[in-house]
mmCIF file of C-alpha atoms in Angstrom:
data_model
loop_
_atom_site.group_PDB
_atom_site.id
_atom_site.type_symbol
_atom_site.label_atom_id
_atom_site.label_comp_id
_atom_site.label_asym_id
_atom_site.label_seq_id
_atom_site.Cartn_x
_atom_site.Cartn_y
_atom_site.Cartn_z
ATOM 1 C CA MET A 1 78.896 117.657 101.157
ATOM 2 C CA VAL A 2 77.979 116.449 97.679
ATOM 3 C CA PRO A 3 74.928 118.464 96.511
ATOM 4 C CA GLN A 4 71.535 116.786 96.500
ATOM 5 C CA GLU A 5 70.834 117.662 92.861
ATOM 6 C CA TRP A 6 73.840 115.476 91.979
ATOM 7 C CA LEU A 7 73.307 112.790 94.611
ATOM 8 C CA LYS A 8 69.815 111.958 93.380
ATOM 9 C CA PHE A 9 71.377 110.566 90.194
ATOM 10 C CA ALA A 10 74.339 108.823 91.899
ATOM 11 C CA PRO A 11 73.690 105.212 92.959
ATOM 12 C CA PRO A 12 74.707 104.380 96.542
ATOM 13 C CA PRO A 13 77.318 101.705 97.314
ATOM 14 C CA ARG A 14 76.037 98.153 97.438
ATOM 15 C CA PRO A 15 75.827 96.680 100.937
ATOM 16 C CA LEU A 16 78.840 94.531 101.727
ATOM 17 C CA GLY A 17 78.023 90.848 101.798
ATOM 18 C CA PRO A 18 79.649 87.930 103.638
ATOM 19 C CA GLY A 19 83.405 87.953 103.086
ATOM 20 C CA GLU A 20 83.328 91.371 101.353
ATOM 21 C CA VAL A 21 85.427 94.198 102.789
ATOM 22 C CA TRP A 22 85.716 96.658 99.898
ATOM 23 C CA ASN A 23 83.174 98.210 97.546
ATOM 24 C CA VAL A 24 85.862 99.212 95.053
ATOM 25 C CA PHE A 25 89.429 98.051 94.312
ATOM 26 C CA LEU A 26 91.530 100.677 92.484
ATOM 27 C CA SER A 27 94.224 99.361 90.127
ATOM 28 C CA TYR A 28 96.707 101.937 88.813
ATOM 29 C CA ARG A 29 100.330 102.919 88.317
ATOM 30 C CA SER A 30 101.738 105.391 90.822
ATOM 31 C CA ILE A 31 102.625 107.881 88.069
ATOM 32 C CA ASN A 32 98.847 108.515 87.872
ATOM 33 C CA ARG A 33 98.547 108.939 91.632
ATOM 34 C CA THR A 34 97.013 112.457 91.609
ATOM 35 C CA TRP A 35 94.166 111.443 89.293
ATOM 36 C CA VAL A 36 93.549 108.266 91.274
ATOM 37 C CA LEU A 37 93.585 110.165 94.549
ATOM 38 C CA ASN A 38 90.851 112.487 93.273
ATOM 39 C CA LEU A 39 88.763 109.432 92.328
ATOM 40 C CA TYR A 40 89.431 107.931 95.765
ATOM 41 C CA ASP A 41 88.237 111.150 97.411
ATOM 42 C CA VAL A 42 84.960 111.143 95.456
ATOM 43 C CA LEU A 43 84.234 107.496 96.242
ATOM 44 C CA ILE A 44 84.969 107.955 99.945
ATOM 45 C CA GLU A 45 82.695 111.017 100.123
ATOM 46 C CA LEU A 46 79.888 108.952 98.559
ATOM 47 C CA GLY A 47 80.258 106.234 101.185
ATOM 48 C CA HIS A 48 82.255 103.567 99.321
ATOM 49 C CA LYS A 49 84.900 101.522 101.116
ATOM 50 C CA VAL A 50 87.859 101.796 98.751
ATOM 51 C CA PHE A 51 91.024 99.705 98.538
ATOM 52 C CA LEU A 52 93.935 101.938 97.517
ATOM 53 C CA ASP A 53 97.154 100.045 98.170
ATOM 54 C CA GLN A 54 99.256 102.857 99.595
ATOM 55 C CA TYR A 55 96.530 103.742 102.108
ATOM 56 C CA VAL A 56 96.003 100.180 103.296
ATOM 57 C CA LEU A 57 99.302 98.295 103.028
ATOM 58 C CA LYS A 58 101.787 98.535 105.882
ATOM 59 C CA PRO A 59 105.573 98.126 105.883
ATOM 60 C CA GLY A 60 106.365 94.425 105.933
ATOM 61 C CA ASP A 61 103.185 93.335 104.133
ATOM 62 C CA VAL A 62 103.658 90.830 101.304
ATOM 63 C CA LEU A 63 102.455 92.910 98.362
ATOM 64 C CA VAL A 64 101.095 90.218 96.028
ATOM 65 C CA THR A 65 99.360 88.349 98.851
ATOM 66 C CA LYS A 66 97.691 91.483 100.207
ATOM 67 C CA LEU A 67 96.570 92.672 96.760
ATOM 68 C CA ASN A 68 95.082 89.291 95.870
ATOM 69 C CA ASP A 69 93.337 89.096 99.225
ATOM 70 C CA ALA A 70 91.900 92.622 98.815
ATOM 71 C CA LEU A 71 90.689 91.835 95.299
ATOM 72 C CA GLU A 72 88.961 88.672 96.483
ATOM 73 C CA LYS A 73 87.107 90.736 99.089
ATOM 74 C CA SER A 74 86.043 93.505 96.642
ATOM 75 C CA GLN A 75 82.695 93.997 94.904
ATOM 76 C CA ALA A 76 84.113 95.955 91.959
ATOM 77 C CA ALA A 77 87.372 97.186 90.458
ATOM 78 C CA VAL A 78 88.502 100.130 88.379
ATOM 79 C CA LEU A 79 91.652 99.868 86.237
ATOM 80 C CA ILE A 80 93.211 103.212 85.283
ATOM 81 C CA TRP A 81 94.881 103.284 81.856
ATOM 82 C CA SER A 82 97.155 106.057 80.599
ATOM 83 C CA ARG A 83 100.097 106.795 78.338
ATOM 84 C CA GLU A 84 102.446 106.003 81.223
ATOM 85 C CA ALA A 85 100.901 102.545 81.582
ATOM 86 C CA LYS A 86 101.040 101.551 77.919
ATOM 87 C CA ASP A 87 104.265 99.533 78.112
ATOM 88 C CA SER A 88 103.579 97.958 81.467
ATOM 89 C CA GLU A 89 103.337 94.175 81.768
ATOM 90 C CA TRP A 90 101.516 94.892 85.000
ATOM 91 C CA VAL A 91 98.561 96.377 83.092
ATOM 92 C CA GLN A 92 98.010 93.286 80.976
ATOM 93 C CA GLU A 93 98.359 90.965 83.967
ATOM 94 C CA GLU A 94 96.037 93.085 86.108
ATOM 95 C CA TYR A 95 93.500 93.374 83.316
ATOM 96 C CA ALA A 96 93.490 89.603 82.805
ATOM 97 C CA THR A 97 93.031 89.012 86.538
ATOM 98 C CA LEU A 98 90.128 91.449 86.800
ATOM 99 C CA GLU A 99 88.446 90.177 83.632
ATOM 100 C CA THR A 100 88.718 86.577 84.830
ATOM 101 C CA LYS A 101 87.151 87.479 88.171
ATOM 102 C CA ALA A 102 84.334 89.377 86.446
ATOM 103 C CA LYS A 103 83.567 86.376 84.222
ATOM 104 C CA SER A 104 83.596 83.885 87.084
ATOM 105 C CA ASN A 105 81.630 86.094 89.502
ATOM 106 C CA LYS A 106 78.645 87.827 87.913
ATOM 107 C CA SER A 107 78.209 90.129 90.917
ATOM 108 C CA PHE A 108 81.758 91.516 90.486
ATOM 109 C CA PHE A 109 81.931 94.539 88.172
ATOM 110 C CA PHE A 110 85.123 95.617 86.428
ATOM 111 C CA VAL A 111 85.366 99.034 84.736
ATOM 112 C CA PRO A 112 88.455 100.159 82.744
ATOM 113 C CA VAL A 113 88.942 103.911 82.460
ATOM 114 C CA LYS A 114 91.388 105.877 80.321
ATOM 115 C CA ILE A 115 92.608 109.253 81.518
ATOM 116 C CA ASP A 116 94.397 110.600 78.449
ATOM 117 C CA SER A 117 94.331 110.245 74.663
ATOM 118 C CA MET A 118 96.254 106.949 74.640
ATOM 119 C CA GLN A 119 94.134 104.182 73.109
ATOM 120 C CA LEU A 120 93.297 101.148 75.202
ATOM 121 C CA PRO A 121 95.479 98.137 74.348
ATOM 122 C CA ALA A 122 94.256 95.444 71.947
ATOM 123 C CA PHE A 123 93.548 93.019 74.764
ATOM 124 C CA ALA A 124 90.958 95.454 76.181
ATOM 125 C CA ASN A 125 89.133 96.214 72.940
ATOM 126 C CA ASN A 126 86.188 93.999 73.832
ATOM 127 C CA LYS A 127 85.421 95.836 77.078
ATOM 128 C CA ILE A 128 83.208 98.885 77.489
ATOM 129 C CA TYR A 129 85.303 101.604 79.119
ATOM 130 C CA ILE A 130 84.874 105.171 80.346
ATOM 131 C CA ASP A 131 86.907 107.918 78.699
ATOM 132 C CA PHE A 132 88.131 110.550 81.179
ATOM 133 C CA SER A 133 90.642 112.091 78.774
ATOM 134 C CA SER A 134 88.768 115.412 79.064
ATOM 135 C CA TYR A 135 89.407 115.360 82.828
ATOM 136 C CA PRO A 136 93.204 115.024 83.286
ATOM 137 C CA ASP A 137 93.129 116.373 86.850
ATOM 138 C CA GLY A 138 90.504 114.042 88.253
ATOM 139 C CA PRO A 139 87.074 112.547 87.497
ATOM 140 C CA ASN A 140 84.173 114.930 87.024
ATOM 141 C CA GLY A 141 81.160 115.597 84.829
ATOM 142 C CA GLY A 142 78.837 112.998 83.412
ATOM 143 C CA ASP A 143 81.586 110.405 83.054
ATOM 144 C CA LEU A 144 81.951 110.295 86.827
ATOM 145 C CA LEU A 145 78.253 109.507 87.103
ATOM 146 C CA ARG A 146 78.651 106.766 84.475
ATOM 147 C CA LEU A 147 81.552 105.251 86.426
ATOM 148 C CA LEU A 148 79.525 105.215 89.653
ATOM 149 C CA HIS A 149 76.763 103.309 87.871
ATOM 150 C CA GLY A 150 79.312 100.910 86.366
ATOM 151 C CA ILE A 151 80.826 99.847 89.673
ATOM 152 C CA VAL A 152 77.420 98.939 91.086
ATOM 153 C CA GLY A 153 76.225 97.299 87.851
ATOM 154 C CA GLN A 154 73.365 99.691 87.103
ATOM 155 C CA SER A 155 72.272 101.360 83.887
ATOM 156 C CA LEU A 156 71.576 105.091 83.826
ATOM 157 C CA SER A 157 67.962 106.182 83.668
ATOM 158 C CA PRO A 158 66.947 108.523 80.809
ATOM 159 C CA GLU A 159 66.904 111.396 83.309
ATOM 160 C CA ALA A 160 70.400 110.471 84.532
ATOM 161 C CA VAL A 161 71.671 110.332 80.938
ATOM 162 C CA ARG A 162 70.400 113.873 80.287
ATOM 163 C CA PHE A 163 71.907 115.074 83.556
ATOM 164 C CA ALA A 164 75.245 113.391 82.765
ATOM 165 C CA ASN A 165 75.405 115.112 79.378
ATOM 166 C CA GLU A 166 74.691 118.479 80.999
ATOM 167 C CA GLN A 167 77.448 117.893 83.542
ATOM 168 C CA ASP A 168 79.927 116.946 80.794
ATOM 169 C CA GLU A 169 79.316 120.279 79.115
ATOM 170 C CA ALA A 170 79.464 122.271 82.357
ATOM 171 C CA ALA A 171 82.673 120.584 83.573
ATOM 172 C CA ALA A 172 84.400 120.954 80.198
ATOM 173 C CA ASN A 173 83.552 124.655 80.156
ATOM 174 C CA ASN A 174 84.929 125.207 83.665
ATOM 175 C CA ILE A 175 88.129 123.272 82.910
ATOM 176 C CA ALA A 176 88.740 125.331 79.774
ATOM 177 C CA GLN A 177 88.210 128.570 81.697
ATOM 178 C CA ILE A 178 90.613 127.548 84.490
ATOM 179 C CA ARG A 179 93.311 126.627 81.972
ATOM 180 C CA ALA A 180 92.837 129.898 80.116
ATOM 181 C CA ALA A 181 93.036 131.860 83.379
ATOM 182 C CA ILE A 182 96.341 130.134 84.266
ATOM 183 C CA LYS A 183 97.713 130.795 80.777
ATOM 184 C CA ASN A 184 96.599 134.447 80.937
ATOM 185 C CA ASN A 185 97.854 134.972 84.530
ATOM 186 C CA GLN A 186 94.370 135.814 85.833
ATOM 187 C CA PRO A 187 94.122 134.502 89.412
ATOM 188 C CA LYS A 188 91.011 136.607 90.086
ATOM 189 C CA LYS A 189 89.243 134.777 87.260
ATOM 190 C CA ILE A 190 90.081 131.427 88.881
ATOM 191 C CA ILE A 191 88.700 132.642 92.209
ATOM 192 C CA ALA A 192 85.539 133.941 90.514
ATOM 193 C CA LEU A 193 84.951 130.597 88.782
ATOM 194 C CA PHE A 194 85.227 128.793 92.105
ATOM 195 C CA SER A 195 83.017 131.320 93.884
ATOM 196 C CA ASN A 196 80.258 131.037 91.279
ATOM 197 C CA GLY A 197 79.718 127.540 92.655
ATOM 198 C CA ASP A 198 78.803 125.688 89.472
ATOM 199 C CA LEU A 199 77.728 122.102 90.164
ATOM 200 C CA PRO A 200 80.987 120.500 88.902
ATOM 201 C CA PHE A 201 82.825 122.383 91.682
ATOM 202 C CA ARG A 202 80.367 121.113 94.290
ATOM 203 C CA SER A 203 80.007 117.500 93.167
ATOM 204 C CA SER A 204 83.706 116.554 93.398
ATOM 205 C CA PRO A 205 86.847 118.100 94.930
ATOM 206 C CA SER A 206 88.830 117.584 91.709
ATOM 207 C CA LEU A 207 87.801 120.800 89.926
ATOM 208 C CA GLY A 208 88.394 122.903 93.037
ATOM 209 C CA CYS A 209 91.805 121.254 93.421
ATOM 210 C CA MET A 210 92.567 122.105 89.792
ATOM 211 C CA ALA A 211 91.709 125.754 90.528
ATOM 212 C CA VAL A 212 93.926 125.710 93.638
ATOM 213 C CA GLU A 213 96.848 124.181 91.749
ATOM 214 C CA GLY A 214 96.477 126.978 89.216
ATOM 215 C CA LEU A 215 96.717 129.596 91.952
ATOM 216 C CA ILE A 216 99.792 127.866 93.423
ATOM 217 C CA LYS A 217 101.419 127.828 89.986
ATOM 218 C CA LEU A 218 100.715 131.564 89.670
ATOM 219 C CA LYS A 219 102.256 132.103 93.145
ATOM 220 C CA ASN A 220 98.948 133.183 94.684
ATOM 221 C CA ASN A 221 99.323 131.001 97.747
ATOM 222 C CA ASP A 222 97.184 133.178 100.047
ATOM 223 C CA ASP A 223 94.191 132.848 97.728
ATOM 224 C CA ALA A 224 94.878 129.148 97.262
ATOM 225 C CA LEU A 225 94.693 128.618 101.018
ATOM 226 C CA LEU A 226 91.363 130.471 101.254
ATOM 227 C CA LEU A 227 89.879 128.222 98.588
ATOM 228 C CA LEU A 228 91.342 125.108 100.196
ATOM 229 C CA ASP A 229 89.639 125.843 103.516
ATOM 230 C CA LYS A 230 86.305 125.908 101.676
ATOM 231 C CA ILE A 231 87.054 122.705 99.764
ATOM 232 C CA ILE A 232 88.115 120.881 102.953
ATOM 233 C CA GLU A 233 84.948 122.050 104.715
ATOM 234 C CA ARG A 234 82.870 120.784 101.769
ATOM 235 C CA PHE A 235 84.775 117.488 101.384
ATOM 236 C CA PRO A 236 86.194 116.705 104.841
ATOM 237 C CA LYS A 237 87.236 113.132 103.959
ATOM 238 C CA ALA A 238 89.193 114.127 100.846
ATOM 239 C CA ILE A 239 92.981 113.679 100.932
ATOM 240 C CA ARG A 240 94.043 115.758 97.920
ATOM 241 C CA PRO A 241 92.933 119.160 99.330
ATOM 242 C CA LYS A 242 94.931 118.488 102.496
ATOM 243 C CA GLN A 243 98.020 117.697 100.432
ATOM 244 C CA LEU A 244 97.584 120.924 98.492
ATOM 245 C CA LYS A 245 97.151 122.897 101.708
ATOM 246 C CA GLY A 246 100.489 121.531 102.876
ATOM 247 C CA LEU A 247 102.048 122.530 99.544
ATOM 248 C CA ALA A 248 100.567 126.050 99.560
ATOM 249 C CA LEU A 249 101.766 126.629 103.120
ATOM 250 C CA ALA A 250 105.241 125.341 102.229
ATOM 251 C CA ARG A 251 105.359 127.554 99.122
ATOM 252 C CA ARG A 252 104.386 130.596 101.231
ATOM 253 C CA GLY A 253 107.314 129.716 103.444
ATOM 254 C CA ASN A 254 106.910 131.523 106.783
ATOM 255 C CA ASP A 255 108.141 129.678 109.882
ATOM 256 C CA ASP A 256 104.582 129.168 111.128
ATOM 257 C CA ASP A 257 103.507 128.011 107.681
ATOM 258 C CA ILE A 258 106.191 125.326 107.557
ATOM 259 C CA ASP A 259 105.141 124.110 111.008
ATOM 260 C CA LYS A 260 101.494 123.949 109.899
ATOM 261 C CA ALA A 261 102.415 122.185 106.648
ATOM 262 C CA GLN A 262 104.451 119.575 108.510
ATOM 263 C CA GLU A 263 101.608 119.012 110.958
ATOM 264 C CA ILE A 264 99.126 118.371 108.114
ATOM 265 C CA LEU A 265 101.459 116.124 106.136
ATOM 266 C CA GLY A 266 102.878 114.359 109.178
ATOM 267 C CA VAL A 267 99.355 113.389 110.275
ATOM 268 C CA LEU A 268 98.573 112.097 106.772
ATOM 269 C CA GLN A 269 101.759 110.031 106.845
ATOM 270 C CA GLN A 270 100.988 108.614 110.296
ATOM 271 C CA LYS A 271 97.555 107.591 108.992
ATOM 272 C CA ASN A 272 99.399 105.448 106.438
ATOM 273 C CA ASN A 273 98.928 107.836 103.504
ATOM 274 C CA LEU A 274 102.258 106.813 102.000
ATOM 275 C CA ASP A 275 101.584 107.820 98.409
ATOM 276 C CA PRO A 276 104.343 109.723 96.561
ATOM 277 C CA GLU A 277 102.393 112.990 96.662
ATOM 278 C CA THR A 278 102.044 113.061 100.463
ATOM 279 C CA MET A 279 105.599 111.852 100.980
ATOM 280 C CA GLY A 280 106.983 114.253 98.369
ATOM 281 C CA ILE A 281 105.339 117.358 99.789
ATOM 282 C CA TYR A 282 106.285 116.285 103.319
ATOM 283 C CA ALA A 283 109.886 115.868 102.146
ATOM 284 C CA ARG A 284 109.747 119.343 100.617
ATOM 285 C CA THR A 285 108.839 120.851 104.030
ATOM 286 C CA TRP A 286 111.985 119.334 105.533
ATOM 287 C CA MET A 287 114.003 121.016 102.792
ATOM 288 C CA ASP A 288 112.297 124.294 103.664
ATOM 289 C CA ARG A 289 113.197 123.723 107.296
ATOM 290 C CA TYR A 290 116.814 123.037 106.318
ATOM 291 C CA THR A 291 116.942 126.326 104.401
ATOM 292 C CA LYS A 292 116.184 128.133 107.658
ATOM 293 C CA SER A 293 118.039 125.906 110.142
ATOM 294 C CA ASN A 294 121.101 124.874 108.086
ATOM 295 C CA ASP A 295 120.923 121.635 110.107
ATOM 296 C CA ILE A 296 122.190 118.807 107.886
ATOM 297 C CA ASN A 297 119.792 116.396 109.599
ATOM 298 C CA ASP A 298 116.820 118.300 108.148
ATOM 299 C CA LEU A 299 118.330 117.933 104.674
ATOM 300 C CA ILE A 300 118.965 114.217 105.183
ATOM 301 C CA GLN A 301 115.384 113.789 106.407
ATOM 302 C CA SER A 302 114.151 115.466 103.220
ATOM 303 C CA ARG A 303 116.271 113.229 100.998
ATOM 304 C CA ASP A 304 115.289 110.079 102.874
ATOM 305 C CA LEU A 305 111.566 110.810 102.516
ATOM 306 C CA TYR A 306 111.936 111.446 98.777
ATOM 307 C CA ALA A 307 114.012 108.268 98.449
ATOM 308 C CA GLU A 308 111.483 106.203 100.414
ATOM 309 C CA ALA A 309 108.669 107.463 98.188
ATOM 310 C CA PHE A 310 110.668 106.718 95.027
ATOM 311 C CA ASP A 311 111.620 103.255 96.251
ATOM 312 C CA LYS A 312 107.923 102.511 96.890
ATOM 313 C CA SER A 313 106.869 103.956 93.515
ATOM 314 C CA PRO A 314 109.831 103.635 91.132
ATOM 315 C CA ASP A 315 107.895 105.104 88.199
ATOM 316 C CA ASP A 316 107.362 108.414 90.015
ATOM 317 C CA TYR A 317 109.883 110.813 88.513
ATOM 318 C CA TYR A 318 108.994 113.715 90.850
ATOM 319 C CA THR A 319 110.208 111.974 94.001
ATOM 320 C CA GLY A 320 113.085 110.398 92.068
ATOM 321 C CA ILE A 321 114.569 113.668 90.820
ATOM 322 C CA ASN A 322 114.263 115.220 94.261
ATOM 323 C CA ALA A 323 115.970 112.231 95.887
ATOM 324 C CA ALA A 324 118.763 112.789 93.351
ATOM 325 C CA ALA A 325 119.072 116.540 93.948
ATOM 326 C CA LYS A 326 118.971 116.308 97.739
ATOM 327 C CA SER A 327 121.670 113.627 97.654
ATOM 328 C CA ILE A 328 123.856 116.028 95.664
ATOM 329 C CA PHE A 329 123.154 118.762 98.242
ATOM 330 C CA ILE A 330 124.335 116.485 101.090
ATOM 331 C CA GLY A 331 127.588 116.327 99.201
ATOM 332 C CA THR A 332 129.534 113.319 100.470
ATOM 333 C CA ASP A 333 131.113 111.105 97.820
ATOM 334 C CA TYR A 334 128.657 108.343 98.706
ATOM 335 C CA ASP A 335 125.642 110.652 98.495
ATOM 336 C CA ILE A 336 126.758 112.227 95.219
ATOM 337 C CA GLU A 337 127.123 108.744 93.740
ATOM 338 C CA ARG A 338 123.663 107.913 95.067
ATOM 339 C CA GLY A 339 122.275 111.103 93.528
ATOM 340 C CA MET A 340 123.727 110.181 90.137
ATOM 341 C CA MET A 341 122.117 106.752 90.427
ATOM 342 C CA TYR A 342 118.689 108.287 91.122
ATOM 343 C CA ALA A 343 119.139 110.719 88.231
ATOM 344 C CA SER A 344 119.903 107.833 85.863
ATOM 345 C CA LYS A 345 116.762 106.020 86.976
ATOM 346 C CA VAL A 346 114.695 109.147 86.375
ATOM 347 C CA GLN A 347 116.194 109.601 82.925
ATOM 348 C CA ALA A 348 115.233 106.020 82.083
ATOM 349 C CA LEU A 349 111.656 106.925 83.019
ATOM 350 C CA ILE A 350 111.243 110.229 81.167
ATOM 351 C CA GLY A 351 113.893 110.167 78.447
ATOM 352 C CA THR A 352 115.958 113.075 77.130
ATOM 353 C CA GLU A 353 113.381 115.009 75.108
ATOM 354 C CA ALA A 354 110.868 117.692 76.046
ATOM 355 C CA THR A 355 107.243 116.716 76.570
ATOM 356 C CA PRO A 356 105.220 119.405 74.746
ATOM 357 C CA GLY A 357 103.014 121.380 77.120
ATOM 358 C CA ASP A 358 104.260 119.596 80.248
ATOM 359 C CA TYR A 359 106.337 122.013 82.333
ATOM 360 C CA TRP A 360 107.352 119.667 85.137
ATOM 361 C CA LYS A 361 108.360 116.657 83.060
ATOM 362 C CA THR A 362 110.419 118.876 80.746
ATOM 363 C CA ALA A 363 112.037 120.726 83.666
ATOM 364 C CA THR A 364 112.893 117.347 85.180
ATOM 365 C CA VAL A 365 114.718 116.348 81.979
ATOM 366 C CA ALA A 366 116.660 119.608 82.350
ATOM 367 C CA GLU A 367 117.494 118.852 85.980
ATOM 368 C CA VAL A 368 118.837 115.409 85.094
ATOM 369 C CA PHE A 369 121.091 117.047 82.487
ATOM 370 C CA LEU A 370 122.237 119.528 85.129
ATOM 371 C CA ILE A 371 123.118 116.769 87.607
ATOM 372 C CA GLN A 372 125.057 115.057 84.801
ATOM 373 C CA LYS A 373 126.937 118.353 84.239
ATOM 374 C CA LYS A 374 125.553 118.712 80.723
ATOM 375 C CA TYR A 375 125.065 122.434 81.200
ATOM 376 C CA ALA A 376 124.209 123.475 77.644
ATOM 377 C CA GLU A 377 121.584 120.716 77.340
ATOM 378 C CA ALA A 378 120.174 121.672 80.747
ATOM 379 C CA ALA A 379 119.883 125.344 79.822
ATOM 380 C CA LYS A 380 118.131 124.539 76.551
ATOM 381 C CA MET A 381 115.654 122.212 78.255
ATOM 382 C CA TYR A 382 114.901 124.667 81.082
ATOM 383 C CA ALA A 383 114.199 127.329 78.446
ATOM 384 C CA THR A 384 111.833 124.950 76.661
ATOM 385 C CA ALA A 385 109.997 124.164 79.912
ATOM 386 C CA ILE A 386 109.604 127.852 80.762
ATOM 387 C CA GLY A 387 108.188 128.428 77.300
ATOM 388 C CA TYR A 388 105.356 126.054 78.195
ATOM 389 C CA ALA A 389 104.438 127.913 81.388
ATOM 390 C CA ARG A 390 105.611 131.535 81.346
ATOM 391 C CA THR A 391 102.915 132.739 83.762
ATOM 392 C CA GLU A 392 103.532 129.972 86.319
ATOM 393 C CA LYS A 393 105.846 131.966 88.554
ATOM 394 C CA GLY A 394 105.582 129.536 91.452
ATOM 395 C CA SER A 395 106.626 126.563 89.320
ATOM 396 C CA ILE A 396 109.492 128.433 87.676
ATOM 397 C CA ASP A 397 110.753 129.823 90.999
ATOM 398 C CA SER A 398 110.850 126.302 92.414
ATOM 399 C CA SER A 399 112.978 125.090 89.487
ATOM 400 C CA ARG A 400 115.256 128.123 89.671
ATOM 401 C CA LEU A 401 115.942 127.597 93.378
ATOM 402 C CA GLN A 402 116.738 123.916 92.870
ATOM 403 C CA ALA A 403 119.011 124.665 89.902
ATOM 404 C CA THR A 404 120.846 127.375 91.862
ATOM 405 C CA ARG A 405 121.520 124.995 94.759
ATOM 406 C CA LEU A 406 122.723 122.281 92.410
ATOM 407 C CA LEU A 407 125.115 124.688 90.694
ATOM 408 C CA GLU A 408 126.570 125.644 94.067
ATOM 409 C CA LYS A 409 127.425 121.976 94.691
ATOM 410 C CA LEU A 410 128.458 121.040 91.142
ATOM 411 C CA LYS A 411 130.775 124.074 90.837
ATOM 412 C CA PRO A 412 130.816 124.631 87.067
ATOM 413 C CA GLY A 413 132.846 127.410 85.480
ATOM 414 C CA ASP A 414 131.328 130.888 85.310
ATOM 415 C CA VAL A 415 130.344 130.491 81.663
ATOM 416 C CA ASP A 416 128.386 127.277 82.247
ATOM 417 C CA LYS A 417 126.845 128.601 85.441
ATOM 418 C CA ASP A 418 125.626 131.763 83.741
ATOM 419 C CA LEU A 419 124.366 129.759 80.761
ATOM 420 C CA VAL A 420 121.903 127.967 83.072
ATOM 421 C CA LEU A 421 120.942 130.852 85.368
ATOM 422 C CA LYS A 422 120.285 133.404 82.636
ATOM 423 C CA VAL A 423 117.388 131.210 81.440
ATOM 424 C CA PHE A 424 115.542 132.073 84.650
ATOM 425 C CA ARG A 425 116.201 135.816 84.355
#
């Protein structure tokens, strides 16, 4: 439940008029899915009807037709801009469509938001936007309040402006403390921050999810699950906490945990939550099941789910690299060739250089090198990734396990094999 001291400054959704189905249409690239999902969760909790393509579209739907129809039946739209979207023709086309609709329909409100330091493109310079670059894990603070006013076409009152500024400061302080606690390997500090119950933790699930992800990275899955139960109780409609609960259970790895994780993620999938995050974590549980069963069908199920997610969202490198690795694990000539194809697509997305400060993107570059049997390059890139996240034992263990399995299938010489594995020691 969103706290009353926050709700009194948050405008309610506008009533839907004739022909209107959606309060808000979310326009984004799937690479930004986690951020968008946290925004979706906040809007749903506040009573908005939200169009998010992967939660509404069904297999067989004509994508362009359905998107245009949903936009026509929406009161407002939010376009999410990021570094990953900067070269996309889609962004310019989508922006032009939304701007045209806003000009022709004065009751339709269009709000661009940027979620990292990348500047908005020239074609958007004449539009007032909201800068969420201080909130890379999901909307929070005063900027969230400003966005909520923007999508209903209201200005903030002087009292709301003061409150928004206070929330900016409080959220920024909590984010900095969570990041420091992860860097310093202090899970108890993360738990204490959550337990103190500052308003940014209670107004949106995004900050609590950031704390949970930190605990998962530090391999404190038991504590992560305790926090997740509280977040889910507070925000029962939110999707992201349920995804993270599935991940924490899978990372803990007991037989019962895998069953529980698959139940959570399977239900999300059956409810048409076909985003790469849900599909990717669900696929991971089938890999965990394969580890225990040694049944090749469990491995194929894992690969197929990753591949389906990547085919739906071809700019999502996480599902792409896992579709590649699992194809290599299956090991037939056809599947190995398919794995190499996925790895090439991922490399086209993320390049061959490290991304400073980003463990997972850099480790993915390393994994592509490994699949390509470039063992020295892989070892160097894994070492660089680990240097960005030395306290994140859960993340590093996950990469080590995947690399070990790949080496078993790729069968390098002892020198090359040890060159890669010694990085993880």
